[in-house]
Coordinates of C-alpha atoms in Angstrom, one line a residue:
Chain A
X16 CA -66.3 -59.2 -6.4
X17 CA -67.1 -58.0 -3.3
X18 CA -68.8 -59.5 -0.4
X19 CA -69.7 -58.6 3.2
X20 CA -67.2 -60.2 6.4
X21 CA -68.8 -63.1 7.8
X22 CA -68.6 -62.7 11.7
X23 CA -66.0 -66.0 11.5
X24 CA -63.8 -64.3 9.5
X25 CA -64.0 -60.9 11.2
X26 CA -62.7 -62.7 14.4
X27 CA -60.1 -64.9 12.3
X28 CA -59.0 -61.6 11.5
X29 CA -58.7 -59.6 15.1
X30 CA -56.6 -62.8 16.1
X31 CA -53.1 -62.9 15.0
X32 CA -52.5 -66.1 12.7
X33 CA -50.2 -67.6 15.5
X34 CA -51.3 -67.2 18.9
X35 CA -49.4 -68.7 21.6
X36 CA -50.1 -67.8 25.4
X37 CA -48.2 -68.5 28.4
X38 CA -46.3 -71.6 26.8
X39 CA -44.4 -73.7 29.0
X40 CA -42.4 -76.7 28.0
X41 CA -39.5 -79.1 28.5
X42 CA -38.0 -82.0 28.5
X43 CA -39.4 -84.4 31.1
X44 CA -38.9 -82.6 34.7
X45 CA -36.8 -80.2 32.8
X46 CA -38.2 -77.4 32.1
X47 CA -37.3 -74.8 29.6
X48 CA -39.9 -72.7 28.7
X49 CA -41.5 -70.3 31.2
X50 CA -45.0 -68.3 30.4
X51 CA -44.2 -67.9 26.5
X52 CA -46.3 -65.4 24.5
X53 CA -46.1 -64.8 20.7
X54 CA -48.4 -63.5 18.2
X55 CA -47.4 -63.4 14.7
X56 CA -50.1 -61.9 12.4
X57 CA -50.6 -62.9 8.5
X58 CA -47.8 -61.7 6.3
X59 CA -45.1 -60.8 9.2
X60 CA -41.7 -61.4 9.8
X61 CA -41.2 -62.1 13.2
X62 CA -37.8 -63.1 14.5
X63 CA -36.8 -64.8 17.9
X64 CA -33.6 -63.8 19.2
X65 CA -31.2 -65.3 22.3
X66 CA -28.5 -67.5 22.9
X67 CA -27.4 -70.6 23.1
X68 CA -29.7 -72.4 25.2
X69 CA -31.7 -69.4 25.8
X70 CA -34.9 -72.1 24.4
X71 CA -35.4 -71.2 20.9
X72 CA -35.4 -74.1 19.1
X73 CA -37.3 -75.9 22.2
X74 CA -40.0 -73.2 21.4
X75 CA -40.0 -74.4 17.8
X76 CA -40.6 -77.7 18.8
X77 CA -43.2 -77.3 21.0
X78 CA -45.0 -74.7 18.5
X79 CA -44.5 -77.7 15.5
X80 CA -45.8 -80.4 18.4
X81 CA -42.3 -82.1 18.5
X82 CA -42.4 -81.9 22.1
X83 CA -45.8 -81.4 24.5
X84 CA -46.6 -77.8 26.2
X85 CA -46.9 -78.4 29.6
X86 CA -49.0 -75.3 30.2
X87 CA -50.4 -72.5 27.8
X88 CA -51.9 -72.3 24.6
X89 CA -51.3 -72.5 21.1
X90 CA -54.2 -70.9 18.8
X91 CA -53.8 -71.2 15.1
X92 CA -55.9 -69.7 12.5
X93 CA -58.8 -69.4 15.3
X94 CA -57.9 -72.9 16.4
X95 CA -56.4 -74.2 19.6
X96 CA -53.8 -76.3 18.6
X97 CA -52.2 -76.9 21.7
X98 CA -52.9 -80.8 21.9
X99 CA -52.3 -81.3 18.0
X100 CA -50.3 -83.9 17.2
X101 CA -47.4 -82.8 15.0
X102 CA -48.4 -84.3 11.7
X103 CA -51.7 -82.8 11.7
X104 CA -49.9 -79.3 12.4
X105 CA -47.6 -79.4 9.7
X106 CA -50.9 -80.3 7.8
X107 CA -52.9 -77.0 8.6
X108 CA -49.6 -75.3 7.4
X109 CA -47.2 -74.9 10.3
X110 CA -44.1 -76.0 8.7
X111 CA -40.7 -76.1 10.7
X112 CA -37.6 -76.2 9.1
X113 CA -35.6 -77.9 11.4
X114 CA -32.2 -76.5 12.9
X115 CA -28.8 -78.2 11.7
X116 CA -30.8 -78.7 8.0
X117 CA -32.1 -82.5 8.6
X118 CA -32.2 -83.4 5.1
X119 CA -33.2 -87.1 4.4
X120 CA -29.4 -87.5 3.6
X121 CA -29.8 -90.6 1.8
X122 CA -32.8 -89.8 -0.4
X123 CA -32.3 -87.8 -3.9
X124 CA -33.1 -83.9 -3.4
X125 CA -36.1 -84.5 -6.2
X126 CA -37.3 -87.1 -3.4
X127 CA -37.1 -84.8 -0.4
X128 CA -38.7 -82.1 -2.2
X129 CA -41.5 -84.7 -3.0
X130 CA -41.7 -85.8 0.7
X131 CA -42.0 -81.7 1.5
X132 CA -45.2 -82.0 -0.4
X133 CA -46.6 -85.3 1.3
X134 CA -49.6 -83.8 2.7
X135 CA -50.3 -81.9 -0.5
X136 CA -53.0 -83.1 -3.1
X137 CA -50.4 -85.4 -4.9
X138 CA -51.8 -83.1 -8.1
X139 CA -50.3 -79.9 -7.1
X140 CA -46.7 -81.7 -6.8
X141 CA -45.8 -81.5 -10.4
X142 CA -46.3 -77.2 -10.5
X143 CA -44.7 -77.0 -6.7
X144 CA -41.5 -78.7 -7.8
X145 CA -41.5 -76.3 -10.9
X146 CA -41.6 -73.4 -8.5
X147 CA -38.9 -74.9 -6.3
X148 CA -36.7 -75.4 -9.2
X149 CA -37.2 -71.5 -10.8
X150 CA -36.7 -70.3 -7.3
X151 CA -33.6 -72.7 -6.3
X152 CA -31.2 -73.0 -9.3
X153 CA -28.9 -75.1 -7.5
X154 CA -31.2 -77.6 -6.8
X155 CA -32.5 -78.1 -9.6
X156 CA -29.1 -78.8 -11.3
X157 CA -28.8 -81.4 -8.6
X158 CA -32.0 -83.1 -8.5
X159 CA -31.2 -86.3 -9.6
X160 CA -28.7 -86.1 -6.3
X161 CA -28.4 -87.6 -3.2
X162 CA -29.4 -84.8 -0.5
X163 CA -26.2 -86.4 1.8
X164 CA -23.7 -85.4 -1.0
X165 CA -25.0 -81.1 -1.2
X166 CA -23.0 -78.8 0.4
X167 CA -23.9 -77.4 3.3
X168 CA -25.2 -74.0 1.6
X169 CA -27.6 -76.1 -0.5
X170 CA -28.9 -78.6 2.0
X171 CA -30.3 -75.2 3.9
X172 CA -31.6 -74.2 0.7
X173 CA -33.1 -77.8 0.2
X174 CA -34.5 -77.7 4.1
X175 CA -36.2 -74.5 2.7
X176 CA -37.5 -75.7 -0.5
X177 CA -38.8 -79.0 1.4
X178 CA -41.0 -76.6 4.0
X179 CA -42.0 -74.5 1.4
X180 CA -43.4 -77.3 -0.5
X181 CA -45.8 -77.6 2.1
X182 CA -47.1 -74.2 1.5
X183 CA -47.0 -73.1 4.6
X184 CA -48.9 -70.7 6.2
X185 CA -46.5 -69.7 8.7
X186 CA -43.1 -71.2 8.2
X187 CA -41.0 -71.7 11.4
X188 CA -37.2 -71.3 10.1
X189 CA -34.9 -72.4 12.7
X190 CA -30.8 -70.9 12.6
X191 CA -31.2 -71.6 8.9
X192 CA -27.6 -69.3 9.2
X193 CA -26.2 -71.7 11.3
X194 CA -22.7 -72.9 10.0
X195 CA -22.4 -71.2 7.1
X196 CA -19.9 -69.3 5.2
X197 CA -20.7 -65.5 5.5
X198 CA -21.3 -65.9 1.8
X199 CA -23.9 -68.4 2.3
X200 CA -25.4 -66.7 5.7
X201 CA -25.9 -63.4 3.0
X202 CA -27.9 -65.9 0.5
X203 CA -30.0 -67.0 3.0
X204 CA -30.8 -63.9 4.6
X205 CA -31.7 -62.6 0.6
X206 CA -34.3 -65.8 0.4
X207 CA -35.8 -65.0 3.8
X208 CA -36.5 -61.5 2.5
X209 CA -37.6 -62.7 -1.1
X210 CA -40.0 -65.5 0.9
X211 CA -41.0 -62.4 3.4
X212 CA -41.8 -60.0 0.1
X213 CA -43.9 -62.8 -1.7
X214 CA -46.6 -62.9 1.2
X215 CA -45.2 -65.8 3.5
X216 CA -45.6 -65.6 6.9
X217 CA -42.2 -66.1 8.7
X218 CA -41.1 -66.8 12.6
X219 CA -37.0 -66.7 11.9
X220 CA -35.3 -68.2 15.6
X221 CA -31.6 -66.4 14.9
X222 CA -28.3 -66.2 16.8
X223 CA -27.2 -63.8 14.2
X224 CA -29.6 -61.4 15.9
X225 CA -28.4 -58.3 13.8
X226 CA -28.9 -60.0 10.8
X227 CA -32.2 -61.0 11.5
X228 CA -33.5 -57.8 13.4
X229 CA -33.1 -56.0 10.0
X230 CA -34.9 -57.7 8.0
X231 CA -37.5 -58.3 10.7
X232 CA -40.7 -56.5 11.3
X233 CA -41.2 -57.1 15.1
X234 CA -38.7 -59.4 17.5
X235 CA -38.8 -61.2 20.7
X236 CA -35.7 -61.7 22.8
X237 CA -35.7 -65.1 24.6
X238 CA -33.6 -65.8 27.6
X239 CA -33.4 -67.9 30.3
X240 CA -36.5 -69.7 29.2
X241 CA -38.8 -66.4 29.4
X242 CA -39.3 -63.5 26.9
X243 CA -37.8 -60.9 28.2
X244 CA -38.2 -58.1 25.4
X245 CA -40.4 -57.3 22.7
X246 CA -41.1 -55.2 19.9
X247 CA -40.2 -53.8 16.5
X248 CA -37.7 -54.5 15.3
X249 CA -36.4 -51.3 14.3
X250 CA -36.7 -50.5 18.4
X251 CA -35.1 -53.3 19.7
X252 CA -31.8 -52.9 17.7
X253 CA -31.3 -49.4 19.4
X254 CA -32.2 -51.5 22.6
X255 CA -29.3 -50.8 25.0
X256 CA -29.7 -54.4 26.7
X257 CA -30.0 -55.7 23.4
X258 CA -27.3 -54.1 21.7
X259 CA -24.7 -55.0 24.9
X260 CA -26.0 -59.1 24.9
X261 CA -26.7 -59.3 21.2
X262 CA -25.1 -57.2 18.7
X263 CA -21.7 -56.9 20.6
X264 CA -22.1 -53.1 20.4
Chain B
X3 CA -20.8 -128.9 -10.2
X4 CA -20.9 -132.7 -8.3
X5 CA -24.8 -133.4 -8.2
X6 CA -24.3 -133.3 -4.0
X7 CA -23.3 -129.9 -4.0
X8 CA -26.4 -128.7 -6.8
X9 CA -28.1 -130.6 -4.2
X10 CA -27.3 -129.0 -1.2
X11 CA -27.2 -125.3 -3.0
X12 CA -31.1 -126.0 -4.4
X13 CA -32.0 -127.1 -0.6
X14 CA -30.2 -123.8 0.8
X15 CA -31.4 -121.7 -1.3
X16 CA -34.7 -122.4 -1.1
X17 CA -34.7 -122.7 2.7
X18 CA -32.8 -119.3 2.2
X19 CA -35.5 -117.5 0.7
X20 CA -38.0 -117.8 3.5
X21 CA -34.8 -116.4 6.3
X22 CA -34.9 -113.7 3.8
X23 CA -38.6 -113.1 3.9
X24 CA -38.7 -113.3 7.3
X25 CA -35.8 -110.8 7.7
X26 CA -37.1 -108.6 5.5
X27 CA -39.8 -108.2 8.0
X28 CA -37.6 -107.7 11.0
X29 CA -35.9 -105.1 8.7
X30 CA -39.1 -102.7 7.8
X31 CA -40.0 -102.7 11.5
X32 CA -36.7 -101.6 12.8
X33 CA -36.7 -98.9 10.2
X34 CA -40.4 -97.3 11.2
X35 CA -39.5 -97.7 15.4
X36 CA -35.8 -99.4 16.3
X37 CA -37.3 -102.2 17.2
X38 CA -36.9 -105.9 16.8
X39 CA -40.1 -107.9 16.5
X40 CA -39.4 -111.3 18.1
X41 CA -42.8 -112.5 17.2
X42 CA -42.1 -112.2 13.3
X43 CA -41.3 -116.4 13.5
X44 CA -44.6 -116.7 14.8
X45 CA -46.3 -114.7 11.5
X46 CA -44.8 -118.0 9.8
X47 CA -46.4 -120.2 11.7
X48 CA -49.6 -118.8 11.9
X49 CA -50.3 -118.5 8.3
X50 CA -48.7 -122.3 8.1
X51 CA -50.9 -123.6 10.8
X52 CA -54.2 -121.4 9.7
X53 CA -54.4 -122.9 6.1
X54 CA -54.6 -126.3 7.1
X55 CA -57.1 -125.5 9.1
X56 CA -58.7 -123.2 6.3
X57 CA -57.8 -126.6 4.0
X58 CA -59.2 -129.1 6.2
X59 CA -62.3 -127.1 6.2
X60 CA -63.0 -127.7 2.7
X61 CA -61.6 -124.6 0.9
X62 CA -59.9 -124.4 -2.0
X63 CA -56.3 -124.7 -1.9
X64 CA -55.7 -120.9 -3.1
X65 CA -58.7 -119.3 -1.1
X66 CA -57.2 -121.1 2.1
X67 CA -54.0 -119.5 1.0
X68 CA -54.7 -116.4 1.0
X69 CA -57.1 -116.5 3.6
X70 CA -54.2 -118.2 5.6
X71 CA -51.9 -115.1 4.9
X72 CA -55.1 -112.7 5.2
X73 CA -55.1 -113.9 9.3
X74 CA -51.6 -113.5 9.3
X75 CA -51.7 -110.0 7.9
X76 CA -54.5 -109.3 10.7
X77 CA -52.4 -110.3 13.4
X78 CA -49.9 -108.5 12.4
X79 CA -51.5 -105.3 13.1
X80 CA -53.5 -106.6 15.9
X81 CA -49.8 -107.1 18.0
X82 CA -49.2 -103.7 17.0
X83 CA -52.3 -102.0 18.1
X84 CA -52.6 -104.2 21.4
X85 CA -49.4 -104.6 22.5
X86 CA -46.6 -101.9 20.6
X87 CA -49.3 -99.1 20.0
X88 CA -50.0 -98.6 24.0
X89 CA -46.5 -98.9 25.2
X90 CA -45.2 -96.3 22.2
X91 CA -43.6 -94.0 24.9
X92 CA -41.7 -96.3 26.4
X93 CA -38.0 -97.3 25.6
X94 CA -37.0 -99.7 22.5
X95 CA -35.8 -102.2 25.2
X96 CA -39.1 -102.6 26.4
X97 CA -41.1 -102.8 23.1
X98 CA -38.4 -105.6 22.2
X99 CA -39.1 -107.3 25.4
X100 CA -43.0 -106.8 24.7
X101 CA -42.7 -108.7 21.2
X102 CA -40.6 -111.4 23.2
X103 CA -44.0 -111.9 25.3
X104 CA -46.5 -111.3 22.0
X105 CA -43.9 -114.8 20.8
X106 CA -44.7 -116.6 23.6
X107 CA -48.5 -115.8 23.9
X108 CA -48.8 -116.3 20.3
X109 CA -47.2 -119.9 20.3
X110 CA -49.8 -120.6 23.2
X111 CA -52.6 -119.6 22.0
X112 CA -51.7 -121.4 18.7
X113 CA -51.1 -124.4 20.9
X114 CA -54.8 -124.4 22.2
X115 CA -56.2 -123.8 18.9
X116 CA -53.8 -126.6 17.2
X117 CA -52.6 -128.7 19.7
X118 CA -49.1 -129.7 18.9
X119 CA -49.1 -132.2 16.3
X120 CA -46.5 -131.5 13.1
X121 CA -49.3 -130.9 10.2
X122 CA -48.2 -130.0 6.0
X123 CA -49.7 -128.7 3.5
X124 CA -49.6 -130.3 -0.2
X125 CA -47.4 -128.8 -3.1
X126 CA -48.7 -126.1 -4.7
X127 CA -48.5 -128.0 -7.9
X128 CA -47.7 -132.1 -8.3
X129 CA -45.1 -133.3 -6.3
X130 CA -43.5 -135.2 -9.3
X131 CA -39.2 -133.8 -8.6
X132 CA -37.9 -132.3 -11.7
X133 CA -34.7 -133.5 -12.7
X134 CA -31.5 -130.7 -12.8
X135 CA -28.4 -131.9 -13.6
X136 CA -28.1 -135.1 -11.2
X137 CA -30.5 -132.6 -8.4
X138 CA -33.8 -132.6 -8.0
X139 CA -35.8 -130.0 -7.6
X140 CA -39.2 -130.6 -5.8
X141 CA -41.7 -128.1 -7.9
X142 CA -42.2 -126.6 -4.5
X143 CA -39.2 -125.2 -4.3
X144 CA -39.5 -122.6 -7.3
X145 CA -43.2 -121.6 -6.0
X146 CA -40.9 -120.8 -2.8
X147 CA -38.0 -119.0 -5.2
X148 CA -41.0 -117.1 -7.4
X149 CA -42.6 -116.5 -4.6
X150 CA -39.9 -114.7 -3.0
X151 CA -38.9 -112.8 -5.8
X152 CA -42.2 -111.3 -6.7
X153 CA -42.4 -110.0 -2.9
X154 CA -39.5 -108.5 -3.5
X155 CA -39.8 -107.1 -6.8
X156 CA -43.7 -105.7 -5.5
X157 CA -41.4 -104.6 -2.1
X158 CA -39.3 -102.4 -4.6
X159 CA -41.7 -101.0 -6.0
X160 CA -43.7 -99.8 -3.1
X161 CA -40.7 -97.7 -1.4
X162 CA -39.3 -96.3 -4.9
X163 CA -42.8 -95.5 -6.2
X164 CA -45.6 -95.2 -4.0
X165 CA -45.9 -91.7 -1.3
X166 CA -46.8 -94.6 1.8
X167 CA -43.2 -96.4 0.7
X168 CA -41.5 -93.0 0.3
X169 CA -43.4 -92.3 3.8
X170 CA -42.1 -95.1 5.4
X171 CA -38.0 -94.5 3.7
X172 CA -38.7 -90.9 5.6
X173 CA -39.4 -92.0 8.6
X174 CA -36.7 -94.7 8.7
X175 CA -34.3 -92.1 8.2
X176 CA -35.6 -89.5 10.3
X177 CA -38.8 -89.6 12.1
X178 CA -39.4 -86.3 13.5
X179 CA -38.9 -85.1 10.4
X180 CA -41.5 -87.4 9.1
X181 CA -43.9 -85.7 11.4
X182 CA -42.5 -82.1 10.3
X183 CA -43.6 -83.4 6.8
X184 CA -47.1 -84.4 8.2
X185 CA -46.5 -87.7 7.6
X186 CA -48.1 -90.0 10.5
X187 CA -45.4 -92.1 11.5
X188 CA -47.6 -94.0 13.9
X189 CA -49.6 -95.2 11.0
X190 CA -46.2 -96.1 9.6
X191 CA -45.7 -98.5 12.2
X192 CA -48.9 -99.5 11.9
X193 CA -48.0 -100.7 8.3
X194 CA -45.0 -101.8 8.9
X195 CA -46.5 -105.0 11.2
X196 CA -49.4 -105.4 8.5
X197 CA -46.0 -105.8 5.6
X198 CA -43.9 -107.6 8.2
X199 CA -46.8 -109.8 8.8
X200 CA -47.7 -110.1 5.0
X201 CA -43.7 -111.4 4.2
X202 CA -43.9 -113.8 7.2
X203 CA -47.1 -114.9 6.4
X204 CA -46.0 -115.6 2.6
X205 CA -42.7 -117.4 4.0
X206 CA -45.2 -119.7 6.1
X207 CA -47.4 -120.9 3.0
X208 CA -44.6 -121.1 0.8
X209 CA -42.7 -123.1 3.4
X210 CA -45.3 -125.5 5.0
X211 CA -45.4 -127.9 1.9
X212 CA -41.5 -128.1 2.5
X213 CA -40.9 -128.4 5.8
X214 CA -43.6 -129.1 8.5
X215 CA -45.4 -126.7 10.2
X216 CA -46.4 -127.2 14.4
X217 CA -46.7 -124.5 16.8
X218 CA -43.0 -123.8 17.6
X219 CA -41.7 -123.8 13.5
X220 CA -41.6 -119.9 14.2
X221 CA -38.7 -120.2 16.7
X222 CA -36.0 -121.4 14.8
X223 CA -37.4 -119.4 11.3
X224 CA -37.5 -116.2 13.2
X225 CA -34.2 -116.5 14.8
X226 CA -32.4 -117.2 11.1
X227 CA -34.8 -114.8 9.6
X228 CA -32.8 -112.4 12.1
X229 CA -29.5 -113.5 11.1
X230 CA -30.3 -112.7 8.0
X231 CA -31.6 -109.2 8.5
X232 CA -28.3 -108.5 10.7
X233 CA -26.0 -109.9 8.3
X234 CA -27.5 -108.1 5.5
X235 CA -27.6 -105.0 7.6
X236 CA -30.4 -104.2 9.5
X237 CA -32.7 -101.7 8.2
X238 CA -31.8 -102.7 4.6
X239 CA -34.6 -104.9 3.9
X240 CA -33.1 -105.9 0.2
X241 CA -29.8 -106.8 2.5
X242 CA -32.1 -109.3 4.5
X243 CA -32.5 -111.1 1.4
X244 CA -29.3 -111.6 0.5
X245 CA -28.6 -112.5 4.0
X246 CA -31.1 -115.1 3.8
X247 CA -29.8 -117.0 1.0
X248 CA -26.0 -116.9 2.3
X249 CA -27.3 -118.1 5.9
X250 CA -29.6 -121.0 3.9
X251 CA -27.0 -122.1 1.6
X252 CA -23.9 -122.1 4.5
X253 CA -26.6 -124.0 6.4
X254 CA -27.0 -126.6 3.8
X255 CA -23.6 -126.8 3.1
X256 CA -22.6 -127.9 6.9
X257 CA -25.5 -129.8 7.1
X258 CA -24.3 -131.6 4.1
X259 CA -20.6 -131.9 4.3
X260 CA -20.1 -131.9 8.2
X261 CA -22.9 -132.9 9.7
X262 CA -26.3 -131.8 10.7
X263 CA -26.1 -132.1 14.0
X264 CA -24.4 -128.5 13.2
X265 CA -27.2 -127.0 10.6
X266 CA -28.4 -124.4 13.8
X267 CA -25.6 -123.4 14.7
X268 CA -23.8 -122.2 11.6
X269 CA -26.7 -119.4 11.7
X270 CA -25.4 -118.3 15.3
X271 CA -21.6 -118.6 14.6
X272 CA -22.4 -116.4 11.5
X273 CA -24.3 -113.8 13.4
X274 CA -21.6 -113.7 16.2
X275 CA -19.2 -113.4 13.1
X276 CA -20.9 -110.7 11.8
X277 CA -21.4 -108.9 14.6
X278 CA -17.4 -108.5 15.8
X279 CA -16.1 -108.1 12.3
X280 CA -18.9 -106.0 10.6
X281 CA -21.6 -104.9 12.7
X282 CA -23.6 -103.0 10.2
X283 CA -23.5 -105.9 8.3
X284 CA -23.3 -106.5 4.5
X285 CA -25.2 -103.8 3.3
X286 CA -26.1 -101.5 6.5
X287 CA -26.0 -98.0 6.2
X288 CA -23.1 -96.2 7.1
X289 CA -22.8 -94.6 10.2
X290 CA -22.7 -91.1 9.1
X291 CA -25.7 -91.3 6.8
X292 CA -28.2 -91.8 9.5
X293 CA -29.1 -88.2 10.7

């Protein structure tokens, strides 16, 4: 049935889901982060490209309240967020899947998928895990497993599955390629697409930035602390400044 | 079994029990923050100390009891809102060094509110020793043994089956994925002192009728309570039990066959032991498995 716009969702809807404005961050003194702007609107695939120690993952964390902005804003959903603490951010549905997989190595996979779920009605866990299972074969043949014993290949399927269990509204996938056989690397990039094509909103932090400018919709290219490029993806792969640091073209 | 030895093994274990409780506390505190609570000795005294009082006020036995505990429990999570809670940025070494002042203030302020007169509570039940074999067992000493196994058994069950013990397993293992989770890992610590407090507390009841209770019986119970959460392994709170009854029973054994005046120190000896030879102790995790 059809029903007029309220004027709150009307500007829910001009805003991009994820709105972060001249972020800056660190570690201490350090700083790392320099005038950081982002938008990632409902239902995109939005990758963050650079090297190592370009900021990335200290991006991720200060988007997922790990670590403190020390200037800037963070609007979600209409929200300013920017003072959140984490746990009530991964409770409105920003959901970070850590880099390097962080399982809970010596719980059972069953048991971290459970945890994934932890700020779920406990009554939607049953039917989540179901859809975890269809979706992750693997895992389900080792749920009765200690997470410590997977292989790496499955523990970043597991570290998916746990931050999709959420239900995430945007999911914040940090170098889920990192360290994996090509094989693996292709099976992952297949589940980012499948996530992408079943309506989840995606920010994917890659070093493999070919890989991840394909499937992309838009990117941003992080160095140095500062965004220095942005755009569709599409665009920025025939970027000459992109193809020379990036692609090794 | 020579009716010395029974002896000696009922006395340790029993004493054992209550290490084990104790350490079970130091355990689950580590595990939600890296930090030792040097004020968990005092948990035992204050629930020892506050159900006299509660007693000697005309209450019956089992409403002082739990009352007694109830006050313990209370404390608990008052040290951790006053004291740990406001300091939470700062390093491990000084949250440690903050409990080691919470101890001392807490044996003060118990000294002005008890003075420091040695005071006991009666047996749970009679005090008529039951016969065991050429032992005896004061009756006591099973509510001490039931008591400790029922905290256990309940302990289990709260980490394998409720989402606030799964919560607090999570955050042992790795607490900023707790938070990426959304679980509140400061209210986890927050628990932790109310159960660390709540095993302390039950170690002090169960105790008192035993051994005495004055102002400074947290000292020496914390301390072996320790032992036996580092020999066990510390942040394996089932280990601390363990660890309790081997530190209780070598205790009673030296105290027994050498001589007393050595009862302390085989605790110490044990932890130095431990400590060079084994350092994640008995059942610690290994190395590798902490993320």
């Amino acid at each position: 049935m059809w029903s007029p716009p309220t004027s709150a969702r009307e500007a829910a809807i001009a805003e991009p889901l994820l709105n972060v404005a001249e972020l800056s961050s660190g570690y201490g003194p350090v700083r790392a982060l320099w005038d950081v702007s982002v938008r990632i609107e409902e239902g995109e695939l939005v990758t963050l490209v650079g090297g190592n120690g370009a900021g990335k993952t200290t991006l991720l964390r200060t988007l997922s309240g790990l670590l403190p902005a020390s200037a800037g804003t963070i609007r979600f959903a209409g929200e300013d967020i920017t003072r959140l603490p984490a746990h009530l951010r991964a409770r409105r549905g920003i959901v970070q899947v850590p880099e390097g997989r962080q399982v809970l190595a010596p719980m059972t996979v069953e048991d971290n998928l459970r945890l994934g779920g932890y700020a779920r009605p406990q009554g939607e866990i049953g039917a989540a895990l179901a859809e975890m299972y269809a979706l992750f074969n693997d895992l389900r043949l080792r749920r009765r497993d200690i997470a410590g014993h997977l292989s790496g290949g499955q523990q970043q399927m597991l570290a998916i599955a746990r931050g999709l269990m959420a239900r995430p509204r945007v999911l914040l996938l940090d170098e889920p390629s990192m360290g994996l056989s090509p094989i693996l690397v292709d099976e992952v990039f297949a589940t980012v697409e499948r996530l992408r094509a079943s309506g989840t909103t995606i920010f994917l932090v890659e070093q493999n930035a070919y890989r991840a400018l394909s499937i992309a919709d838009r990117g941003y290219v992080l160095e140095a602390g500062r965004i220095i490029l942005e755009g569709p993806a599409a665009s920025l792969m025939v970027n000459d400044r992109v193809k020379e640091a990036y692609l090794g073209l | 079994m020579s009716a010395d030895l029974l002896q000696f093994l009922v006395a340790g274990v029993t004493v054992g029990a209550c290490y084990g409780l104790v350490g079970v506390g130091f355990s689950i505190i580590y595990n939600a923050s890296q930090v030792i609570n040097f004020a968990q000795g005092e948990f035992v005294m204050i629930a020892g100390l506050g159900t006299t009082s509660l007693l000697a006020a005309g209450m019956p036995y089992a409403v002082a009891i739990a009352l007694g505990v109830l006050i313990t429990v209370l404390v608990g999570v008052a040290l951790e809102a006053l004291a740990i809670a406001p300091a939470r940025q700062s390093s491990v070494v000084t949250l440690i060094i903050i409990t080691v002042g919470a101890s001392i203030f807490l044996r003060g302020a118990a000294e002005l509110v008890w003075g420091r007169n040695f005071r006991s509570l009666p047996p749970f039940s009679g005090a008529e020793p039951i016969a065991l074999g050429g032992a005896v067992i004061q009756p006591q000493s099973l509510w001490v043994l039931g008591g400790t196994a029922i905290s256990v058994v309940l302990l289990s069950l709260f980490f394998a089956a409720t989402r606030s013990g799964k919560a607090m397993l999570a955050t042992a293992c790795n607490p900023n994925v707790a938070l990426l989770l959304g679980i509140d890992t400061r209210a986890v610590l927050r628990l932790s002192f109310a159960i660390a407090a709540l095993l302390g507390g039950i170690a002090g009841v169960l105790i008192a009728p035993i051994s005495l209770t004055y102002t400074d019986v947290g000292v020496m119970l914390g301390l072996k309570g320790f032992c036996a959460a580092i020999l066990g392994g510390l942040g394996n709170p089932f280990g601390a039990v363990v660890g309790g009854l081997i530190v209780g029973v070598t205790e009673a054994l030296t105290a027994g066959y050498l001589s007393s005046a050595y009862k302390d120190a085989v605790a110490f000896v044990m932890i130095l032991v431990v400590l060079i030879v084994m350092p994640r102790g008995l059942f610690g995790a290994k190395a590798g498995e902490r993320v």
